[in-house]
Amino acid sequence: MKASKFTKAQKAFILKQGEEGTSVAGICRKAGIGQSTYFAWKKKYGGLLPDEMRRLKQLEVENA
């Protein structure tokens, strides 16, 4: 699988914009991502801070 070009902090910032009421289409256009990517991130990381995202990734690696 290809590594993401976005850091955990960037993903959290993009998701935070959506929570604040900015349109998803506008967010995706500015970030250069597809709406499906946005919603996949939202499903996986919704409400998490970058530190929590790192911990989630660590746990996934340990469990694999």
Short mmCIF file of C-alpha atoms in Angstrom, two decimals:
data_model
loop_
_atom_site.label_atom_id
_atom_site.label_comp_id
_atom_site.label_asym_id
_atom_site.label_seq_id
_atom_site.Cartn_x
_atom_site.Cartn_y
_atom_site.Cartn_z
CA MET A 1 0.00 0.00 0.00
CA LYS A 2 1.23 3.49 -0.82
CA ALA A 3 2.28 5.68 2.11
CA SER A 4 0.18 8.78 2.70
CA LYS A 5 1.67 12.14 1.80
CA PHE A 6 -0.29 13.69 4.67
CA THR A 7 0.92 13.71 8.26
CA LYS A 8 -1.36 12.83 11.15
CA ALA A 9 -1.57 16.52 12.06
CA GLN A 10 -2.62 17.45 8.51
CA LYS A 11 -5.32 14.77 8.52
CA ALA A 12 -6.58 16.01 11.90
CA PHE A 13 -6.66 19.60 10.58
CA ILE A 14 -8.61 18.58 7.48
CA LEU A 15 -11.14 16.64 9.56
CA LYS A 16 -11.42 19.53 12.05
CA GLN A 17 -12.41 21.87 9.21
CA GLY A 18 -15.26 19.53 8.33
CA GLU A 19 -16.44 19.46 11.93
CA GLU A 20 -16.48 23.26 11.99
CA GLY A 21 -18.97 23.37 9.13
CA THR A 22 -16.82 23.93 6.04
CA SER A 23 -18.19 22.09 3.01
CA VAL A 24 -16.58 18.73 2.33
CA ALA A 25 -16.23 19.54 -1.37
CA GLY A 26 -14.32 22.74 -0.55
CA ILE A 27 -12.05 21.01 1.94
CA CYS A 28 -11.23 18.22 -0.50
CA ARG A 29 -10.56 20.63 -3.35
CA LYS A 30 -8.12 22.69 -1.22
CA ALA A 31 -6.36 19.60 0.15
CA GLY A 32 -6.21 17.83 -3.21
CA ILE A 33 -7.97 14.68 -2.00
CA GLY A 34 -11.11 12.89 -3.06
CA GLN A 35 -14.26 12.94 -1.00
CA SER A 36 -13.98 9.19 -0.54
CA THR A 37 -10.56 9.73 1.09
CA TYR A 38 -12.03 12.37 3.40
CA PHE A 39 -14.83 10.08 4.52
CA ALA A 40 -12.44 7.13 4.97
CA TRP A 41 -10.27 9.31 7.23
CA LYS A 42 -13.37 10.50 9.07
CA LYS A 43 -14.49 6.92 9.66
CA LYS A 44 -11.06 5.87 10.89
CA TYR A 45 -9.80 8.97 12.71
CA GLY A 46 -12.96 11.00 13.45
CA GLY A 47 -12.56 12.90 16.71
CA LEU A 48 -8.98 11.77 17.37
CA LEU A 49 -6.02 14.06 18.01
CA PRO A 50 -2.72 13.43 16.16
CA ASP A 51 -1.24 11.74 19.27
CA GLU A 52 -4.20 9.40 19.45
CA MET A 53 -3.87 8.65 15.72
CA ARG A 54 -0.24 7.63 16.25
CA ARG A 55 -1.24 5.36 19.13
CA LEU A 56 -3.99 3.77 17.03
CA LYS A 57 -1.50 3.06 14.24
CA GLN A 58 0.95 1.59 16.78
CA LEU A 59 -1.71 -0.74 18.12
CA GLU A 60 -2.68 -1.84 14.61
CA VAL A 61 0.95 -2.71 13.86
CA GLU A 62 1.28 -4.64 17.15
CA ASN A 63 -1.88 -6.62 16.43
CA ALA A 64 -0.84 -7.51 12.86
#
